[in-house]
Amino acid sequence: MTDNSKSHRSRSRPGQGAKHFNKRSGKPAPRRPGLPPEGPVLLYGLHTVEAAFANKDRKRLKLLATENAQRRLEERGVNIDVPVETTMPKALDRMVTKDAVHQGMILEADPLPAYGAEHLKGARLILALDQVTDPHNVGAILRSAVALDADAVVTTERHAPEEGPVLAKSASGALDMIKHVRVKNMARFVAEMKDQGFGCIALDSDGPASLEDTAFAEKTVLVLGSEGKGVRQGVREACGLLARLDMPGEIRSLNVSNAAVLSLYVARMKMGL
């Protein structure tokens, strides 16, 4: 019935991810909460690297890959537009964490731009996450948002995962396929979107009507809250419209990433997208 209960994390495809890297020290670069890293990142795995090459907003620097991996990328039609360093698998192993399956390729690239609300011109369906902190969940949500053709996923700068290895691995390339907007204040963002003609709906177990029975505007922001706490009071008040997800089975609540899929699907049906 709600989108904020705890459940099992969605499994991600092996071998996709990113690792923040400082060239001088060889150690992970320091991060500002919720914002892109200061230095380059290492993107690894077939789907993540392929998506990064296809993203015009991603500045790519160098590809380190085995001969087999280079052939795989070429066979998939990837335009490798950076210098390539043919590298043995063991050397690639040393560049990433122990459990990271790089699939023979690591792309050194700059982090994505810090998109803001000003980059949402022309958007119709936006998914906002109010302090959802689990990178597995946010990564899975990014994938679902791409699959269901949402225009953007919005998170807060604080209390949200950064563009790191777990998020990138869970997103399986989706980081480079959809705008990930970071805002300082979610309630203020909702108010700005309402001023631009968006209807804003917060998912809440105490919503007066089910999402299916809720009226949608031509442009909509769906807001899901963190697992355990849900959408914060100030954000709910800013939305003004609450809706619940009714489950007919014995388990009455969903993990936030599953709730995001269902919410986006219902929204598309209601909006005629």
Coordinates of C-alpha atoms in Angstrom, one line a residue:
M1 CA 0.0 0.0 0.0
T2 CA 3.0 2.3 0.4
D3 CA 6.3 2.9 -1.2
N4 CA 8.4 3.1 1.9
S5 CA 8.6 -0.3 3.4
K6 CA 11.8 -2.4 3.6
S7 CA 12.2 -5.3 1.3
H8 CA 14.9 -7.2 -0.6
R9 CA 17.2 -5.1 -2.7
S10 CA 16.9 -5.5 -6.5
R11 CA 19.7 -7.5 -8.0
S12 CA 21.9 -5.6 -10.5
R13 CA 23.6 -7.0 -13.5
P14 CA 27.2 -7.9 -12.8
G15 CA 30.0 -5.9 -14.1
Q16 CA 28.6 -2.4 -14.4
G17 CA 29.9 0.4 -12.1
A18 CA 32.0 3.4 -11.5
K19 CA 34.9 4.1 -9.2
H20 CA 36.1 7.6 -8.3
F21 CA 39.9 7.9 -8.8
N22 CA 42.5 10.4 -8.0
K23 CA 45.4 10.2 -10.6
R24 CA 48.0 11.6 -8.2
S25 CA 47.4 9.4 -5.2
G26 CA 45.7 6.4 -6.8
K27 CA 43.0 6.6 -4.1
P28 CA 39.3 7.4 -4.3
A29 CA 38.7 11.1 -4.8
P30 CA 36.9 13.1 -2.0
R31 CA 33.3 13.9 -2.7
R32 CA 30.9 16.7 -1.9
P33 CA 27.6 15.2 -0.7
G34 CA 25.2 14.5 -3.5
L35 CA 27.3 16.3 -6.2
P36 CA 29.6 15.0 -8.9
P37 CA 33.2 14.1 -7.8
E38 CA 36.0 16.6 -8.3
G39 CA 38.2 14.3 -10.4
P40 CA 37.6 11.7 -13.1
V41 CA 35.7 8.5 -12.5
L42 CA 36.3 5.0 -13.7
L43 CA 33.3 3.4 -15.5
Y44 CA 33.5 -0.3 -16.0
G45 CA 31.3 -3.1 -17.5
L46 CA 29.8 -3.5 -20.9
H47 CA 26.5 -1.8 -20.4
T48 CA 27.9 1.2 -18.4
V49 CA 30.8 1.8 -20.9
E50 CA 28.5 1.5 -23.9
A51 CA 26.0 4.0 -22.4
A52 CA 28.8 6.4 -21.5
F53 CA 30.1 6.4 -25.2
A54 CA 26.5 7.1 -26.4
N55 CA 26.0 10.0 -24.0
K56 CA 26.8 13.4 -25.5
D57 CA 27.0 15.0 -22.0
R58 CA 29.7 12.5 -20.8
K59 CA 33.3 13.7 -21.4
R60 CA 35.3 10.6 -22.1
L61 CA 39.1 10.5 -21.5
K62 CA 40.6 7.1 -22.1
L63 CA 39.6 3.5 -22.5
L64 CA 41.6 0.6 -21.0
A65 CA 40.4 -2.7 -22.4
T66 CA 41.5 -6.1 -23.4
E67 CA 41.5 -7.0 -27.1
N68 CA 38.4 -9.1 -26.6
A69 CA 36.6 -6.3 -24.9
Q70 CA 37.5 -3.9 -27.7
R71 CA 36.1 -6.3 -30.2
R72 CA 32.9 -6.6 -28.2
L73 CA 32.4 -2.9 -28.2
E74 CA 33.1 -2.6 -31.9
E75 CA 30.7 -5.4 -32.7
R76 CA 28.0 -3.5 -30.8
G77 CA 28.6 -0.4 -32.9
V78 CA 30.3 1.6 -30.2
N79 CA 32.2 4.6 -31.6
I80 CA 35.4 4.6 -29.5
D81 CA 36.4 8.2 -29.7
V82 CA 39.2 8.2 -27.1
P83 CA 42.7 6.8 -26.9
V84 CA 42.7 3.1 -26.2
E85 CA 45.2 1.3 -24.0
T86 CA 45.2 -2.4 -24.5
T87 CA 45.4 -3.9 -21.0
M88 CA 45.6 -7.3 -19.5
P89 CA 42.7 -8.5 -17.2
K90 CA 44.9 -8.6 -14.1
A91 CA 45.9 -5.0 -14.6
L92 CA 42.3 -4.0 -14.8
D93 CA 41.5 -6.0 -11.7
R94 CA 44.0 -3.9 -9.7
M95 CA 42.1 -0.7 -10.8
V96 CA 38.7 -1.6 -9.3
T97 CA 37.4 -3.1 -6.1
K98 CA 37.8 -6.8 -5.5
D99 CA 34.2 -7.7 -6.2
A100 CA 33.8 -5.5 -9.4
V101 CA 33.4 -7.5 -12.6
H102 CA 34.8 -5.1 -15.2
Q103 CA 34.2 -7.4 -18.2
G104 CA 37.6 -6.4 -19.6
M105 CA 37.0 -2.7 -20.0
I106 CA 37.4 0.4 -17.9
L107 CA 36.6 3.9 -19.2
E108 CA 38.2 6.9 -17.6
A109 CA 35.7 9.8 -17.9
D110 CA 34.7 13.1 -16.2
P111 CA 31.6 12.9 -14.0
L112 CA 28.3 13.9 -15.4
P113 CA 27.2 17.6 -15.0
A114 CA 25.3 18.5 -11.9
Y115 CA 21.9 18.9 -13.6
G116 CA 19.4 21.2 -12.0
A117 CA 15.7 22.1 -12.3
E118 CA 16.6 24.4 -15.2
H119 CA 17.4 21.4 -17.3
L120 CA 13.8 20.1 -17.2
K121 CA 12.3 22.2 -19.9
G122 CA 9.8 20.2 -21.9
A123 CA 9.6 17.4 -19.4
R124 CA 6.2 15.8 -18.8
L125 CA 6.9 12.9 -16.3
I126 CA 9.4 13.4 -13.5
L127 CA 10.2 11.0 -10.6
A128 CA 11.5 12.6 -7.4
L129 CA 13.1 10.7 -4.6
D130 CA 12.9 12.4 -1.2
Q131 CA 16.0 11.2 0.7
V132 CA 16.1 7.7 -0.7
T133 CA 19.6 6.8 0.4
D134 CA 20.2 3.1 -0.8
P135 CA 22.3 3.2 -4.0
H136 CA 20.9 -0.2 -5.0
N137 CA 17.4 1.1 -4.9
V138 CA 18.2 4.4 -6.7
G139 CA 20.2 2.5 -9.3
A140 CA 17.2 0.2 -9.9
I141 CA 14.9 3.2 -10.0
L142 CA 17.1 4.9 -12.7
R143 CA 16.9 1.8 -14.8
S144 CA 13.1 1.6 -14.4
A145 CA 12.8 5.3 -15.2
V146 CA 14.7 4.8 -18.5
A147 CA 12.6 1.7 -19.3
L148 CA 9.3 3.6 -18.7
D149 CA 10.6 6.7 -20.5
A150 CA 10.5 9.2 -17.6
D151 CA 12.1 12.5 -18.4
A152 CA 14.3 12.8 -15.2
V153 CA 14.9 11.4 -11.8
V154 CA 15.4 14.0 -9.0
T155 CA 17.2 13.4 -5.8
T156 CA 18.3 15.7 -2.9
E157 CA 22.0 16.7 -2.7
R158 CA 22.2 15.4 0.8
H159 CA 20.9 12.0 2.0
A160 CA 21.1 10.5 -1.5
P161 CA 23.7 8.3 -3.2
E162 CA 26.5 9.8 -5.2
E163 CA 27.7 8.9 -8.6
G164 CA 29.7 6.0 -7.2
P165 CA 30.4 2.3 -8.0
V166 CA 27.3 0.8 -6.3
L167 CA 24.9 3.2 -7.9
A168 CA 26.4 2.9 -11.3
K169 CA 26.5 -0.9 -11.1
S170 CA 22.8 -1.0 -10.0
A171 CA 21.9 1.4 -12.7
S172 CA 23.5 -0.7 -15.4
G173 CA 24.1 2.2 -17.8
A174 CA 21.0 4.2 -16.9
L175 CA 23.1 7.0 -15.3
D176 CA 24.1 8.0 -18.9
M177 CA 20.6 7.6 -20.3
I178 CA 18.5 9.9 -18.2
K179 CA 18.9 13.2 -16.5
H180 CA 19.7 12.8 -12.8
V181 CA 18.8 16.1 -11.2
R182 CA 20.1 17.0 -7.7
V183 CA 18.3 19.7 -5.7
K184 CA 19.1 21.3 -2.4
N185 CA 15.6 21.4 -1.1
M186 CA 12.9 19.0 -2.3
A187 CA 9.9 21.0 -1.0
R188 CA 11.2 24.1 -2.8
F189 CA 11.7 22.1 -6.0
V190 CA 8.1 20.8 -5.8
A191 CA 6.9 24.3 -5.4
E192 CA 8.9 25.5 -8.4
M193 CA 7.5 22.7 -10.5
K194 CA 3.9 23.5 -9.5
D195 CA 4.6 27.1 -10.6
Q196 CA 5.5 25.7 -14.0
G197 CA 2.2 23.9 -14.3
F198 CA 3.1 20.5 -12.9
G199 CA 0.8 18.4 -10.8
C200 CA 2.8 17.0 -7.9
I201 CA 1.7 13.7 -6.3
A202 CA 3.3 12.3 -3.1
L203 CA 3.0 8.5 -2.6
D204 CA 1.8 7.9 1.0
S205 CA 0.1 5.0 2.7
D206 CA -2.4 7.5 4.2
G207 CA -3.3 8.9 0.8
P208 CA -7.1 9.5 0.4
A209 CA -7.3 7.7 -2.9
S210 CA -5.4 5.1 -4.8
L211 CA -3.0 6.3 -7.5
E212 CA -5.2 4.7 -10.1
D213 CA -8.1 6.9 -8.9
T214 CA -6.1 10.1 -8.6
A215 CA -6.5 12.8 -11.3
F216 CA -3.2 13.5 -13.2
A217 CA -2.2 16.8 -14.7
E218 CA -0.7 17.0 -18.2
K219 CA 2.7 17.3 -16.6
T220 CA 3.4 15.4 -13.4
V221 CA 6.0 15.0 -10.7
L222 CA 5.7 11.7 -8.7
V223 CA 7.4 11.9 -5.3
L224 CA 8.5 8.8 -3.4
G225 CA 10.0 8.8 0.0
S226 CA 12.7 7.0 1.8
E227 CA 12.2 3.5 3.1
G228 CA 11.0 3.7 6.7
K229 CA 10.2 7.4 6.8
G230 CA 8.4 7.9 3.6
V231 CA 7.9 11.4 2.1
R232 CA 8.7 14.1 4.6
Q233 CA 5.9 16.2 6.0
G234 CA 7.1 19.5 4.4
V235 CA 7.4 17.8 1.0
R236 CA 3.9 16.2 1.3
E237 CA 2.5 19.6 2.1
A238 CA 4.3 21.2 -0.9
C239 CA 2.8 18.5 -3.2
G240 CA -0.7 19.0 -1.8
L241 CA -1.9 15.8 -3.4
L242 CA -1.4 12.4 -1.7
A243 CA -2.1 9.0 -3.2
R244 CA -1.5 5.4 -2.1
L245 CA -0.6 2.2 -3.8
D246 CA -3.2 -0.5 -3.0
M247 CA -1.9 -4.1 -3.1
P248 CA -4.5 -6.9 -3.3
G249 CA -2.2 -9.7 -2.0
E250 CA -1.1 -10.7 1.4
I251 CA 2.0 -8.5 1.2
R252 CA 0.5 -5.0 1.3
S253 CA 3.6 -2.9 0.7
L254 CA 6.4 -2.6 -1.8
N255 CA 10.1 -1.9 -1.8
V256 CA 10.7 1.7 -3.0
S257 CA 12.2 0.6 -6.3
N258 CA 9.2 -1.7 -7.1
A259 CA 6.9 1.1 -6.0
A260 CA 8.6 3.4 -8.5
V261 CA 8.0 1.0 -11.4
L262 CA 4.3 0.6 -10.6
S263 CA 3.9 4.4 -10.0
L264 CA 5.5 5.2 -13.3
Y265 CA 3.4 2.6 -15.2
V266 CA 0.1 4.0 -13.6
A267 CA 1.2 7.5 -14.4
R268 CA 1.8 6.7 -18.1
M269 CA -1.6 5.0 -18.4
K270 CA -3.4 7.9 -16.7
M271 CA -1.5 10.6 -18.7
G272 CA -1.9 8.8 -22.0
L273 CA 1.8 8.7 -22.6

